[in-house]
Every structure is written in structure tokens, then in C-alpha cells.
PDB file of C-alpha atoms and ligand atoms in Angstrom:
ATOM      1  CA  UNK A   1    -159.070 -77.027 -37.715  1.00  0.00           C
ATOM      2  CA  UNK A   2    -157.692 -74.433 -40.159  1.00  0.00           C
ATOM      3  CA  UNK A   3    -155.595 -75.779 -42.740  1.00  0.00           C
ATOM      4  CA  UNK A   4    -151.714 -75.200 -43.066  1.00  0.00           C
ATOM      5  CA  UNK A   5    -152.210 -73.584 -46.476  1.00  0.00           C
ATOM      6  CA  UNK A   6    -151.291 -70.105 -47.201  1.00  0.00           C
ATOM      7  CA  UNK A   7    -151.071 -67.731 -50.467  1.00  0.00           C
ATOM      8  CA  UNK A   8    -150.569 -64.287 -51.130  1.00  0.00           C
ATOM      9  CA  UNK A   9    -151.092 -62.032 -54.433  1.00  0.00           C
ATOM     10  CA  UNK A  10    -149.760 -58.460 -55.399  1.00  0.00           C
ATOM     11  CA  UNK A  11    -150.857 -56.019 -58.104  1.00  0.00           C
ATOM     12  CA  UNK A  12    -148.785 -52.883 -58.987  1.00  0.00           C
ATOM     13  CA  UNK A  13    -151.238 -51.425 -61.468  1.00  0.00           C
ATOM     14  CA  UNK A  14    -153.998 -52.538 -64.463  1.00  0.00           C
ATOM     15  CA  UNK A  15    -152.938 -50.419 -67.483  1.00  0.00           C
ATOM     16  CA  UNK A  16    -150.209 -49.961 -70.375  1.00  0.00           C
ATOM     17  CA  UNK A  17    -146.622 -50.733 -68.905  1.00  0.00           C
ATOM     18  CA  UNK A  18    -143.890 -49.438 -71.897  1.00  0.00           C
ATOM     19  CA  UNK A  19    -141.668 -52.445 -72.619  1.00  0.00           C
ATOM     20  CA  UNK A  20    -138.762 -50.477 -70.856  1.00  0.00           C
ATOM     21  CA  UNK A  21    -140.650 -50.676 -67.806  1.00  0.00           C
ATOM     22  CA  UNK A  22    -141.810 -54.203 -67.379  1.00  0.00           C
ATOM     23  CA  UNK A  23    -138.738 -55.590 -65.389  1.00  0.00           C
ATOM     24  CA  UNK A  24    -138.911 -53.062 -63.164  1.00  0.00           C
ATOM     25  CA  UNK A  25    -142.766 -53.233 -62.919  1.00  0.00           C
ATOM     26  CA  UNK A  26    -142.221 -58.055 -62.405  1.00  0.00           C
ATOM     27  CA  UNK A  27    -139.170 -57.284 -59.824  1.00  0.00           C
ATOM     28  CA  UNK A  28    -141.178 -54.689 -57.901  1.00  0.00           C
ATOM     29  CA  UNK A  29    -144.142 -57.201 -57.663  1.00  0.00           C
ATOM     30  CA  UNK A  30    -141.908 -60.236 -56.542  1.00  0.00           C
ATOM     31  CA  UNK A  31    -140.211 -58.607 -53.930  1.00  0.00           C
ATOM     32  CA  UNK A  32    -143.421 -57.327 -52.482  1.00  0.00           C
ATOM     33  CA  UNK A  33    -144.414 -60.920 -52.456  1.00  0.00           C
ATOM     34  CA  UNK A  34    -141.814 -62.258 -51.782  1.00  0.00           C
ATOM     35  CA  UNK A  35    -141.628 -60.638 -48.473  1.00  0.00           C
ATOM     36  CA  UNK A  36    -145.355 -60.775 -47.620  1.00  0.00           C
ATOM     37  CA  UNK A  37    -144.813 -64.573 -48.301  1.00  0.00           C
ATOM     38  CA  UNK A  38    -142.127 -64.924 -45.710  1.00  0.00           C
ATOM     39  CA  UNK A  39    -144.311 -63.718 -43.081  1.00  0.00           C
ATOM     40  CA  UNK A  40    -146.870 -65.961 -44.091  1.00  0.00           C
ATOM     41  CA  UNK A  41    -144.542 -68.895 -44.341  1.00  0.00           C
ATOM     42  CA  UNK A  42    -143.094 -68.313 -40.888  1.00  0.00           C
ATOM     43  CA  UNK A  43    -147.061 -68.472 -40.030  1.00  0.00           C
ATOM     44  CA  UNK A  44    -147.746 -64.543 -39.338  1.00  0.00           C
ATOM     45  CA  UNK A  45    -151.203 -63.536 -39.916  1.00  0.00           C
ATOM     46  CA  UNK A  46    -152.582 -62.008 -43.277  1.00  0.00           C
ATOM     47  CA  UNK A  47    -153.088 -58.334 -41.933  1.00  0.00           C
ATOM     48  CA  UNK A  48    -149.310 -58.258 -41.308  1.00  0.00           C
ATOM     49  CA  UNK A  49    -148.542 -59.794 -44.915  1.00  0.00           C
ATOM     50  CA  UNK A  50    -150.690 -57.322 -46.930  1.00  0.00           C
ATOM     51  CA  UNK A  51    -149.602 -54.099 -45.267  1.00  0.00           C
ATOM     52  CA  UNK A  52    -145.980 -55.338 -45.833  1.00  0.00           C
ATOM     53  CA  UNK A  53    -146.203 -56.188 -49.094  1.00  0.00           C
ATOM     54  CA  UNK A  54    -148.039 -53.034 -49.919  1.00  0.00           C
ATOM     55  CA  UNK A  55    -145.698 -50.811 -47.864  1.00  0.00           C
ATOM     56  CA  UNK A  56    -142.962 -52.316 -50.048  1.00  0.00           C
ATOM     57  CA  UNK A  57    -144.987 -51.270 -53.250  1.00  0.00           C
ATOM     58  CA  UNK A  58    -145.441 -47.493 -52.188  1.00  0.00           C
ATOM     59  CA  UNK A  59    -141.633 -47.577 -51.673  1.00  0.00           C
ATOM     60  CA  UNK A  60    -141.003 -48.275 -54.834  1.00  0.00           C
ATOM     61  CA  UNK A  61    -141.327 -45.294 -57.179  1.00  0.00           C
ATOM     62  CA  UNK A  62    -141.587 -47.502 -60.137  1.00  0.00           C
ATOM     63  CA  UNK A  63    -145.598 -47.823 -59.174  1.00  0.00           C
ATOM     64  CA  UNK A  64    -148.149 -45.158 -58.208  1.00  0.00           C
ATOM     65  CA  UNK A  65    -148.553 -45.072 -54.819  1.00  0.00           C
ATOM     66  CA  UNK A  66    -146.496 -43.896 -52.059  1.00  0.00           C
ATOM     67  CA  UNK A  67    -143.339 -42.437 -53.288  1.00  0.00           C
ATOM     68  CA  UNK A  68    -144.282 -43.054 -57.157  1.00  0.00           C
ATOM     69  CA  UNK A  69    -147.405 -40.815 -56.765  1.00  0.00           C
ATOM     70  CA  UNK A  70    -148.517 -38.929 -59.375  1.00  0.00           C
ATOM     71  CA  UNK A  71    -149.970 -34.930 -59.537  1.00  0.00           C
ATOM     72  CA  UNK A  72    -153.807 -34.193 -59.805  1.00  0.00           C
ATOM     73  CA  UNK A  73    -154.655 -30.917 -62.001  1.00  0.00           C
ATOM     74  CA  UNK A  74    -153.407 -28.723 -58.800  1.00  0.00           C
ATOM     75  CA  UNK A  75    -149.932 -30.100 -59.513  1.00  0.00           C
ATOM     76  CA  UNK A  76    -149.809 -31.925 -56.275  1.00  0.00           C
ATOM     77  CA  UNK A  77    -150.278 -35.544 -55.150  1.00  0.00           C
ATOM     78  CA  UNK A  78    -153.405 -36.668 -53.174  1.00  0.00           C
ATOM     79  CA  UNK A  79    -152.761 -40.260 -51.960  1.00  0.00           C
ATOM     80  CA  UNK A  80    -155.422 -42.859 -50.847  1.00  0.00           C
ATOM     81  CA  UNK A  81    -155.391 -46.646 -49.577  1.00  0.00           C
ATOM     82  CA  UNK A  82    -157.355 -48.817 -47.577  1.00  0.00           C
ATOM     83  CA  UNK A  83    -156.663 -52.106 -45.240  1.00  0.00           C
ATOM     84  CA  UNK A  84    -159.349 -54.639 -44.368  1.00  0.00           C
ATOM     85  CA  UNK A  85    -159.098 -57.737 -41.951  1.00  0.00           C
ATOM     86  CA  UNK A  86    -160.741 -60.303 -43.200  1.00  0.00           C
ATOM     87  CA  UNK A  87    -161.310 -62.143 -39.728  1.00  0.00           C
ATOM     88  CA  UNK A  88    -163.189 -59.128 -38.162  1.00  0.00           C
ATOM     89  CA  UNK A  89    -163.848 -56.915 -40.663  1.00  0.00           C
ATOM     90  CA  UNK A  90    -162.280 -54.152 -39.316  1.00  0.00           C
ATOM     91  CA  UNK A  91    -161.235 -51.470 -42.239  1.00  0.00           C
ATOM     92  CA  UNK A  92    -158.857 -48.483 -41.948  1.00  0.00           C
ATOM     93  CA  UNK A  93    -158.740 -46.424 -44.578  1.00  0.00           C
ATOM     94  CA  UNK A  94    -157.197 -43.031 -46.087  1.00  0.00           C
ATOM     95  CA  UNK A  95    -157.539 -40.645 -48.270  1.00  0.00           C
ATOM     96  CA  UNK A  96    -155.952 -37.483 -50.229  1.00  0.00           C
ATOM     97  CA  UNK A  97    -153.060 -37.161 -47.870  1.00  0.00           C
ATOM     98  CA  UNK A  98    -150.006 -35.748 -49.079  1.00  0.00           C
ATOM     99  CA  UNK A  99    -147.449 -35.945 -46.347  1.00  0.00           C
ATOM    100  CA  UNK A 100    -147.592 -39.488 -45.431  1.00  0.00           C
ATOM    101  CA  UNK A 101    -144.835 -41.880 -47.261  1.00  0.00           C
ATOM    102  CA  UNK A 102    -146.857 -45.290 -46.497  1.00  0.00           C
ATOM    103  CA  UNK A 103    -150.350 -44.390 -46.521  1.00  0.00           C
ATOM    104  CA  UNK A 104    -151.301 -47.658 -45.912  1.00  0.00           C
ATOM    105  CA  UNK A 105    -149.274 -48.089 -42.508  1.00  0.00           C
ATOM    106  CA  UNK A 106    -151.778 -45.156 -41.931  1.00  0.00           C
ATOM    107  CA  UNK A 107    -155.082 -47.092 -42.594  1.00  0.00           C
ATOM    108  CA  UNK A 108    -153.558 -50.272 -41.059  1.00  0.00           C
ATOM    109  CA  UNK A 109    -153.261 -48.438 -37.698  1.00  0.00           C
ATOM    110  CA  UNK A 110    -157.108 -47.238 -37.451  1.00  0.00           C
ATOM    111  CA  UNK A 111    -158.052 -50.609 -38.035  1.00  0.00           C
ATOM    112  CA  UNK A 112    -158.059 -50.985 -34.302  1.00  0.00           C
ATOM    113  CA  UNK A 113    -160.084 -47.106 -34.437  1.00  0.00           C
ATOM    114  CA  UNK A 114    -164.174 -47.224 -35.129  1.00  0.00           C
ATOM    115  CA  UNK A 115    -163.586 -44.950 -38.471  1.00  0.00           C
ATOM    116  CA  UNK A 116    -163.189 -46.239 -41.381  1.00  0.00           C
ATOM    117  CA  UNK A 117    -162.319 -43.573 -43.266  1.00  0.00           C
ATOM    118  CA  UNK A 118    -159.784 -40.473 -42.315  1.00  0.00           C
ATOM    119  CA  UNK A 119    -159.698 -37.742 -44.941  1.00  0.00           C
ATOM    120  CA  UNK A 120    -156.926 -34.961 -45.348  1.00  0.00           C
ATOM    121  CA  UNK A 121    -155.418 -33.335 -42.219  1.00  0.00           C
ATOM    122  CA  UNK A 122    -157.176 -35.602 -40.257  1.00  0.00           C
ATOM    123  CA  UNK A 123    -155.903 -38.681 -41.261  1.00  0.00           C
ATOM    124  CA  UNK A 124    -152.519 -37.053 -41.322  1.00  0.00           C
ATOM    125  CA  UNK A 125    -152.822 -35.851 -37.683  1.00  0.00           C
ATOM    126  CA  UNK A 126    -154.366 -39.432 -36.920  1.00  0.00           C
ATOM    127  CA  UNK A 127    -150.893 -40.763 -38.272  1.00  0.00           C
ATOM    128  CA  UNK A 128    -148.851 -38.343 -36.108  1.00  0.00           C
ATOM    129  CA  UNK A 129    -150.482 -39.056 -33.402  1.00  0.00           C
ATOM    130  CA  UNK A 130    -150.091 -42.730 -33.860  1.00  0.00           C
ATOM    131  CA  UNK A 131    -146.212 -42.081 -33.855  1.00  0.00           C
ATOM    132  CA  UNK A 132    -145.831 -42.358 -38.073  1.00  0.00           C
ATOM    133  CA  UNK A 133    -143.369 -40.069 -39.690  1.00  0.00           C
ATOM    134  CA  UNK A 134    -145.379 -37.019 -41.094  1.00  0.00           C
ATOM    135  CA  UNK A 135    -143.891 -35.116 -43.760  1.00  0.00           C
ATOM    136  CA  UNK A 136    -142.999 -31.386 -42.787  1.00  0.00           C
ATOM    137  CA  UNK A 137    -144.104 -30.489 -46.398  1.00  0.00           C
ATOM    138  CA  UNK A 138    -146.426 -32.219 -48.687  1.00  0.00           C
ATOM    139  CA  UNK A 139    -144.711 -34.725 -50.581  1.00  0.00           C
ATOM    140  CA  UNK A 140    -143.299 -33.880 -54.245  1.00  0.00           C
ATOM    141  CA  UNK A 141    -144.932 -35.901 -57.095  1.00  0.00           C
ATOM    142  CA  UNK A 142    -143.594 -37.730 -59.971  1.00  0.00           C
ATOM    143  CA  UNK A 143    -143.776 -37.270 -63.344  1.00  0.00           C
ATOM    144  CA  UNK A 144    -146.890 -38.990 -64.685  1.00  0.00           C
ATOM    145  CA  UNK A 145    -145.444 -39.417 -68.348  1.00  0.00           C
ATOM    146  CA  UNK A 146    -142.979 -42.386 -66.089  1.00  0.00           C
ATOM    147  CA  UNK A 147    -144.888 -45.050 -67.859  1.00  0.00           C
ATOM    148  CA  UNK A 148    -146.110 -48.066 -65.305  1.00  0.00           C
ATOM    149  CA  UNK A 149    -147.285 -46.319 -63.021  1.00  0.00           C
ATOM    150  CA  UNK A 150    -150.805 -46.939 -61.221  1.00  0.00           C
ATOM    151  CA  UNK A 151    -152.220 -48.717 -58.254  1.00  0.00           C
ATOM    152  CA  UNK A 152    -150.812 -51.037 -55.773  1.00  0.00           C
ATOM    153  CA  UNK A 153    -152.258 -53.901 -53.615  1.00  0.00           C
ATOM    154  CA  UNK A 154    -152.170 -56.993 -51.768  1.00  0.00           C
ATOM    155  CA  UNK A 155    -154.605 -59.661 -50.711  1.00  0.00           C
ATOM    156  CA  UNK A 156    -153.279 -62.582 -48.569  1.00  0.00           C
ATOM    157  CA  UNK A 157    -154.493 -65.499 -46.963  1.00  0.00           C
ATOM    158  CA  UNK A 158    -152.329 -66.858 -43.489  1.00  0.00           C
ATOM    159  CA  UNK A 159    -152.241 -70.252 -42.227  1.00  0.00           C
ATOM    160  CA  UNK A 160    -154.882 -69.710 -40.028  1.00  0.00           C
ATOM    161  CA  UNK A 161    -157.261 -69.166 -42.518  1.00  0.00           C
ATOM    162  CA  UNK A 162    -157.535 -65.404 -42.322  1.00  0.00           C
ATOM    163  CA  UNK A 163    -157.308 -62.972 -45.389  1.00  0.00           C
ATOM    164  CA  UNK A 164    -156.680 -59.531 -45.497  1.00  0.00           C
ATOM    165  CA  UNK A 165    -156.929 -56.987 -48.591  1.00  0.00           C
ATOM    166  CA  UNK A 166    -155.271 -53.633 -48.730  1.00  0.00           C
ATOM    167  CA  UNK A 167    -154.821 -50.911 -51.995  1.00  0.00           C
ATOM    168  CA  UNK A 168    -152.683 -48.161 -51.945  1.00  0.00           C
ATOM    169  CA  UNK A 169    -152.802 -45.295 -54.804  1.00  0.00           C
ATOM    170  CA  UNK A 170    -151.310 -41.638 -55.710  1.00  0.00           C
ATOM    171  CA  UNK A 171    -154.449 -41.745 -57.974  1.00  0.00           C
ATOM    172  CA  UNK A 172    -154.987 -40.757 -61.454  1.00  0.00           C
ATOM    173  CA  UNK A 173    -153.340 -38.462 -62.837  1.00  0.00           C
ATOM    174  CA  UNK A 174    -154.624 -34.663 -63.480  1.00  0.00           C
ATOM    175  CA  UNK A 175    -157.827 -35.259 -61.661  1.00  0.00           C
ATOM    176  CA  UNK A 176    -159.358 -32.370 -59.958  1.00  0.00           C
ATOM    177  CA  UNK A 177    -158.048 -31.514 -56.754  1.00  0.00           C
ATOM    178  CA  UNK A 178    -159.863 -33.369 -53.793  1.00  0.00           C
ATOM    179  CA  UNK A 179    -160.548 -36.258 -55.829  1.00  0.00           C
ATOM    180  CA  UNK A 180    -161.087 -39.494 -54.585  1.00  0.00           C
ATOM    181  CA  UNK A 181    -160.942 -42.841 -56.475  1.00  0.00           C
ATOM    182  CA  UNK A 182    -161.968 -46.382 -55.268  1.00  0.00           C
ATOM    183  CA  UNK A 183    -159.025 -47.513 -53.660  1.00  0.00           C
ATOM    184  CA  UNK A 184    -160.490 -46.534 -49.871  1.00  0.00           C
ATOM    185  CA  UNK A 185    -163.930 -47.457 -50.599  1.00  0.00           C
ATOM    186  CA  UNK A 186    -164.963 -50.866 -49.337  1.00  0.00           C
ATOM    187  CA  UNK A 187    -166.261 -52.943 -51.802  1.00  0.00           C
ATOM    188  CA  UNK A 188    -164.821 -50.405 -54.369  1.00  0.00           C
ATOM    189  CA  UNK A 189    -160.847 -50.713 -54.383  1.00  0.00           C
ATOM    190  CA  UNK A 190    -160.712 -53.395 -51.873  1.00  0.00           C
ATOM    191  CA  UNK A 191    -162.206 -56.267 -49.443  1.00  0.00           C
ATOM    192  CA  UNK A 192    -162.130 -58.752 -47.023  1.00  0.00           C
ATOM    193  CA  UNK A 193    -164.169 -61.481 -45.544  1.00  0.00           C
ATOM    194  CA  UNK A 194    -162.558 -64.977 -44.226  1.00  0.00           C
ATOM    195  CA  UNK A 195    -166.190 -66.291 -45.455  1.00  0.00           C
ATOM    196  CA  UNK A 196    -165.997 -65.662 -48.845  1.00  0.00           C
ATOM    197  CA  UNK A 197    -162.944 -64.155 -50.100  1.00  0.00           C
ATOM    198  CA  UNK A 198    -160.922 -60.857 -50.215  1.00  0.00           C
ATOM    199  CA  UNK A 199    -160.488 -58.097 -53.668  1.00  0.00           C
ATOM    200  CA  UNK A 200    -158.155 -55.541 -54.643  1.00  0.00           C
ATOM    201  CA  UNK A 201    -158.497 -53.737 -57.653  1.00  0.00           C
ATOM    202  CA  UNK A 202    -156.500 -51.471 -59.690  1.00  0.00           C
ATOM    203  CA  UNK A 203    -158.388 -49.026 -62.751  1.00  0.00           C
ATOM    204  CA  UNK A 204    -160.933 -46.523 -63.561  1.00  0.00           C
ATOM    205  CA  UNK A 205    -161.919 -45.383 -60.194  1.00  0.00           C
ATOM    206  CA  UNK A 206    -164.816 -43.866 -60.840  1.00  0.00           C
ATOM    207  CA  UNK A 207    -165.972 -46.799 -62.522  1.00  0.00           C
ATOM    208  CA  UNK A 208    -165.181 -49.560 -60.020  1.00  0.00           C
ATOM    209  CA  UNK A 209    -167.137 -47.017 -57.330  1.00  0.00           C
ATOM    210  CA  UNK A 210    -170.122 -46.686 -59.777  1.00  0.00           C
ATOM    211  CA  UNK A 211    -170.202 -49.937 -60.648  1.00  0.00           C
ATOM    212  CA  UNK A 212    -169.070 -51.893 -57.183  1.00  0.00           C
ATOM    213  CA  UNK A 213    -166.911 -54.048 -58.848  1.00  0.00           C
ATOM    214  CA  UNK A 214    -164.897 -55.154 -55.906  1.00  0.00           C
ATOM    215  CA  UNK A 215    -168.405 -56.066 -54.235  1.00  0.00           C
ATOM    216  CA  UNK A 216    -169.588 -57.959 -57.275  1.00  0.00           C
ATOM    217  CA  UNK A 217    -166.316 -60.151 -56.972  1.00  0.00           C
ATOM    218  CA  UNK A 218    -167.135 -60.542 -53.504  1.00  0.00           C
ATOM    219  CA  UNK A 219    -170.496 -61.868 -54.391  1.00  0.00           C
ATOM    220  CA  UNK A 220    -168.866 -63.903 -57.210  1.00  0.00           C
ATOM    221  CA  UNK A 221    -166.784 -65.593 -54.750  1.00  0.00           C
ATOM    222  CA  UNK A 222    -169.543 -67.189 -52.853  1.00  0.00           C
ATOM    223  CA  UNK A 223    -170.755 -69.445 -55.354  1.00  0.00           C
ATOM    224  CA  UNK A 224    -167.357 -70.334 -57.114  1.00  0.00           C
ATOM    225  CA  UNK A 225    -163.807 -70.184 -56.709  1.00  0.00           C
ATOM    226  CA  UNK A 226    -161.861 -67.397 -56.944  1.00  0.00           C
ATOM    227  CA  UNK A 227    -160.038 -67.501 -60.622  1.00  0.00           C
ATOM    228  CA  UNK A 228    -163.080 -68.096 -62.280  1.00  0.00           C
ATOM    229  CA  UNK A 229    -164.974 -65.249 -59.683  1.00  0.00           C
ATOM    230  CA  UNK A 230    -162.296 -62.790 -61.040  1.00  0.00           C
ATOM    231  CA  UNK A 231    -164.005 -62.622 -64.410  1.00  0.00           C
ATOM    232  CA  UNK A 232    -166.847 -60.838 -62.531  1.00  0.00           C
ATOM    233  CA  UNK A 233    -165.606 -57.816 -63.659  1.00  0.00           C
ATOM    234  CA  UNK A 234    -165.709 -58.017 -67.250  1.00  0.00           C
ATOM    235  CA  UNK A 235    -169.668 -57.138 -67.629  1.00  0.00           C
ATOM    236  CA  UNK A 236    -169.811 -53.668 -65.333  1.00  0.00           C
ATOM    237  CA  UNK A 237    -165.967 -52.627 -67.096  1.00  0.00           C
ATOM    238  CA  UNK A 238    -167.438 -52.829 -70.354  1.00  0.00           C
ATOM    239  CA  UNK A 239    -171.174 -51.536 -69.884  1.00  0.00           C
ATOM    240  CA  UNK A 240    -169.173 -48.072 -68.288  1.00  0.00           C
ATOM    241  CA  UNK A 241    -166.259 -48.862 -71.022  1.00  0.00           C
ATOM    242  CA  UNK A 242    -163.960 -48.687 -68.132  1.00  0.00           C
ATOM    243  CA  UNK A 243    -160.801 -50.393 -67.728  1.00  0.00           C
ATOM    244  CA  UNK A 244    -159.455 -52.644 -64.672  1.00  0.00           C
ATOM    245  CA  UNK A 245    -157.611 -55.145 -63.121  1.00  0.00           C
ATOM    246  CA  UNK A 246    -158.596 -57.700 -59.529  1.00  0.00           C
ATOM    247  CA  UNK A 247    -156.696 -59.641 -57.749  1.00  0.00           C
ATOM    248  CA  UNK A 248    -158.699 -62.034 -55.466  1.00  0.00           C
ATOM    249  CA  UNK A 249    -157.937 -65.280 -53.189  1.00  0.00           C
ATOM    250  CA  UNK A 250    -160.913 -67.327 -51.911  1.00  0.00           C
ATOM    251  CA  UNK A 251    -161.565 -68.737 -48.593  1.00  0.00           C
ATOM    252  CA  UNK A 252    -159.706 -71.716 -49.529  1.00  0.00           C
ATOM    253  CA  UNK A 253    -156.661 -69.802 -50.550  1.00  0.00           C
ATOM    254  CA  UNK A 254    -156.745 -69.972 -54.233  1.00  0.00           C
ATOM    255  CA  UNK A 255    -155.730 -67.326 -56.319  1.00  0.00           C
ATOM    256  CA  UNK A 256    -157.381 -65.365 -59.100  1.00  0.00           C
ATOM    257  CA  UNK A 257    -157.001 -62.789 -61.090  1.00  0.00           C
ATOM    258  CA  UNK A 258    -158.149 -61.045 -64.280  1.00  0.00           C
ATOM    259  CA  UNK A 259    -157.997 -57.328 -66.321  1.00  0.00           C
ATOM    260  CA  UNK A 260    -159.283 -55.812 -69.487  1.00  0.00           C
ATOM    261  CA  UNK A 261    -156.173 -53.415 -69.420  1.00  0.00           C
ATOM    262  CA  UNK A 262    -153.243 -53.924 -71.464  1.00  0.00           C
ATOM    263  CA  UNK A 263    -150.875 -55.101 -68.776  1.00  0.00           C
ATOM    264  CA  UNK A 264    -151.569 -56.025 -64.997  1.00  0.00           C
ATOM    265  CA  UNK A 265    -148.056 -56.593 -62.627  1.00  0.00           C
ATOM    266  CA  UNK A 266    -148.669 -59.236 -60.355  1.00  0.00           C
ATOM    267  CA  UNK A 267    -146.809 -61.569 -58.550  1.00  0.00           C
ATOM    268  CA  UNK A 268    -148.159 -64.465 -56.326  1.00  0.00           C
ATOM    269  CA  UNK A 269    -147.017 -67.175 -53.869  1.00  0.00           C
ATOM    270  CA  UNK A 270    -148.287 -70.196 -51.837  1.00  0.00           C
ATOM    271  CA  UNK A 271    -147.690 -72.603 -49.531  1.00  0.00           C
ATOM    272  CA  UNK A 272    -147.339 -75.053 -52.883  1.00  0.00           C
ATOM    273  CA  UNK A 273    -146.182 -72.784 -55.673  1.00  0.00           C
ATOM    274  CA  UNK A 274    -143.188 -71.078 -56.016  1.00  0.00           C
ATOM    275  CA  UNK A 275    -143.379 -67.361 -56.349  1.00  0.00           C
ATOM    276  CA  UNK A 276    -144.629 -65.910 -60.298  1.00  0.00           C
ATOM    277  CA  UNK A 277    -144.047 -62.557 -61.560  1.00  0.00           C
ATOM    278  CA  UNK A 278    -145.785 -61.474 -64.842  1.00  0.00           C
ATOM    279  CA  UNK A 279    -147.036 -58.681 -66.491  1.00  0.00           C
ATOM    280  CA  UNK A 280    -150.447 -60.322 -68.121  1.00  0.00           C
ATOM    281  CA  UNK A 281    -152.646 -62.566 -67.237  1.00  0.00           C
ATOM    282  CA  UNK A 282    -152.445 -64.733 -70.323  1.00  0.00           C
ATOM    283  CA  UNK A 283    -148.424 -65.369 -68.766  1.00  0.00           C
ATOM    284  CA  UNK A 284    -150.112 -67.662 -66.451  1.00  0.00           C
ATOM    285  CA  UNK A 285    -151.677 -71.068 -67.159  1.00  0.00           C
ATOM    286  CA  UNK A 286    -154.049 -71.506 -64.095  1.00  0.00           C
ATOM    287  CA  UNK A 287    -153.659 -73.982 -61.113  1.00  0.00           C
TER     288      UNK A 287
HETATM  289  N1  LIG B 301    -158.051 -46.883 -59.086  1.00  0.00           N
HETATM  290  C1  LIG B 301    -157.190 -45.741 -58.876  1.00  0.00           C
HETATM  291  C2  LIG B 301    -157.992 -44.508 -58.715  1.00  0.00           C
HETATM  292  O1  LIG B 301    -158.943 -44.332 -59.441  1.00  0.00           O
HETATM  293  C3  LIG B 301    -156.199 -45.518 -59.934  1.00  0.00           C
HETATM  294  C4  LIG B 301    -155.652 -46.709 -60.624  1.00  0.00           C
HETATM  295  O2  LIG B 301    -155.786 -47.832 -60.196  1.00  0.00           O
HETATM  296  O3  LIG B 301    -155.030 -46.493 -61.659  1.00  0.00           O
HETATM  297  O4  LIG B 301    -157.643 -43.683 -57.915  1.00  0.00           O
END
């Protein structure tokens, strides 16, 4: 019988957050958990929780993703994200679309769809036809000097014993037009498997894709639990010299996370701890 636990975790970015920003950058966080963790409190199911709580992150332009996003080299924003059910293993996923608010209520609705991944006009069209709100014109970016801004994501585990993993990103800025990171790649930018565990990540995209880092979490988590499978990044981010953050939460519901950036937002919940915002790792003492 699955047990009554249930946790969630949120990320709004692995890199430098100016000090000016880091309220806005905890508060962001905690609400986005804060609201995934009511649904998972009230017993909904992980899926739900993550593309909540991740929805609530691309509102927020305080992060990059959704309404925060920034411009590539063309001057314009190119969005991706990707949504994974841990219980099936169904993935939707998105990428460079620039007329779609919640790109992730995008990916969440083709995880029903045999795709996984929708590119461009299609995935826009796919969201249209799916009844979404589709921008008229592409959306306007932000400026990327607005320090704090990267990544979003969410990886939750219901009372059920499901988990569910989705990222969200306007991706890094002044990359070449067309560009994709990690965040829709499986096993790059995010995962999910009620088996072993479920990843999202937040960094060098090119380096978590190159290097598979949210797979090599994934394979972490089958032999130990997640805070110490976390650390599973450290080797591949430093033999590319790449920089990163994961949040993970095991089969059993417990929560890890780790980064080699300078700051990581993250807030988590569970059915025994009250919800924690920080803005580093070290903020947190462990179980
Ligand atoms: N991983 C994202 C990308 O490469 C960006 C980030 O997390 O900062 O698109």
C-alpha cells in the first residue's frame, strides 16, 4: 500500500542572484511550492503539482521562463520546457516557442499525445489546438542584465507514490537563434520514474545534454537516496567546467539537492516539514 507521504521541490535557477534580487528570487520559490504543496496535501497527484508549481514560476518575471524570458542573439525569446509522469513515463515536451505564456501547460497537455517533443509552430499550433491561449505576436523579452534570472522547475512526489518532473526555460541568453538547451531533453533538463526517482536541473545546457547529467542522477538514485544522489553532478560539471544546479526526490519522497553555481532558489515542502525557501544549498542542514 502506498504510503501517505508526500514532498515537493522547486528551483528558479542555478547561477549568481544580485543581493537585491534574492527576496524576490526565496518568495517566488515558496509560493510555487507552496501551492504545488496544497495540491499534494489535499492528495492530488504529482503531474498536477509540478505543472502548477512551474506554471506559477513562468508567471513570475523575476525568473527565466515564461514571462521572465530572456532574448537569444536574434533579439527574441525562444522558450523550452518539458513534463514527465513518473507513473507512466509519458513526457511532453516543448521547445523554442515564442507565443506561448506557460510553455509547460503546453508539454503537460501532449503528455496524453505519442510525441515527445513539439518544436516551433508546431508545438504552438499543438497548443491552439488544445484550446491554450496563443499569443497573436511573439512574446516580448526581458532584459537579460535583470539579475536572477534562469531556469525554473519542479519535481514532486503525491501520496500515492507517484513523481513527476517538469523544467521550464526562456534559455540562455544571446544564444544563436534556434537554440535549444537541456530543459526538453529527457534525461538532460528533466526526469521521472516512480522506480527510482525524478531530476530537474537548471545550468549550462549544453553541458548537462553532453554530459547527461539528469540521467546520471537518475542512475545515482538507484543505489542511494536522493540528497546524497544529487552530488552526482559534481564530476561531469567540472570535467566540461560547466556550471549547474538539480533538484531531485527519490522514490521514497526524500529530497535532494545540490549546485556548483553561486546561488540556487529553491523551496521545498513535505508531508513532515514545513515549507523552506533559500537561496544556497549550504542554508539547509539536511533531513
Ligand atoms: N539550462 C538552460 C538552458 O541551457 C538555462 C539555464 O538553466 O540557465 O537552456
Amino acid at each position: 500500500m502506498a504510503d501517505r507521504h508526500w514532498a515537493i521541490i522547486v528551483h528558479g535557477g542555478a547561477r549568481t542572484i544580485a543581493p537585491d534580487r534574492i527576496v524576490a528570487n526565496r518568495n517566488g520559490c515558496a509560493a510555487a511550492a507552496a501551492a504545488g504543496a496544497a495540491i499534494l496535501e489535499r492528495g492530488g497527484g504529482a503531474v498536477e503539482a509540478a505543472r502548477v508549481a512551474v506554471c506559477m514560476l513562468e508567471d513570475d518575471p523575476t525568473f527565466n521562463a515564461g514571462r521572465g524570458s530572456v532574448a537569444n542573439a536574434a533579439g527574441e525569446i525562444e522558450m523550452d520546457a518539458g513534463i514527465m509522469d513518473g507513473e507512466t513515463l509519458a513526457i511532453g515536451a516543448v521547445a523554442a516557442v515564442h507565443r506561448l505564456h506557460n510553455p509547460v501547460e503546453a508539454a503537460a497537455e501532449m503528455l496524453d499525445q505519442v510525441p515527445v517533443l513539439l518544436v516551433g509552430k508546431g508545438a504552438e499550433a499543438f497548443a491552439r489546438s488544445r484550446g491554450l491561449p496563443v499569443a497573436s505576436k511573439p512574446l516580448r523579452p526581458v532584459p537579460a542584465e535583470a539579475a536572477g534570472h534562469d531556469t525554473v522547475g519542479c519535481v514532486a512526489f503525491d501520496r500515492a507514490g507517484h513523481l513527476a518532473a517538469a523544467t521550464s526555460t526562456g534559455g540562455l541568453a544571446g544564444t544563436l537563434s534556434g537554440r535549444v538547451g537541456d530543459a526538453p531533453l529527457p534525461g538532460g533538463g528533466f526526469y521521472a520514474d516512480d522506480a527510482i526517482g525524478a531530476v530537474s536541473l537548471s545550468g549550462d545546457g549544453e553541458a548537462i545534454a553532453r554530459m547527461l547529467v539528469g540521467a546520471r542522477v537518475m542512475r545515482a538514485m538507484e543505489d542511494m537516496p536522493a540528497p546524497e544522489a544529487v552530488r552526482a553532478i559534481r564530476a561531469p560539471l567540472q570535467r566540461l567546467g560547466a556550471e549547474a544546479g538539480v533538484i531531485a526526490i527519490d522514490a521514497r519522497g526524500r529530497i535532494g539537492l545540490d549546485h556548483n553555481s553561486d546561488h540556487f532558489a529553491v523551496a521545498f515542502a513535505s508531508a513532515d516539514r514545513e515549507l523552506v525557501a533559500i537561496t544556497h544549498s549550504d542554508e539547509w542542514t539536511g533531513e
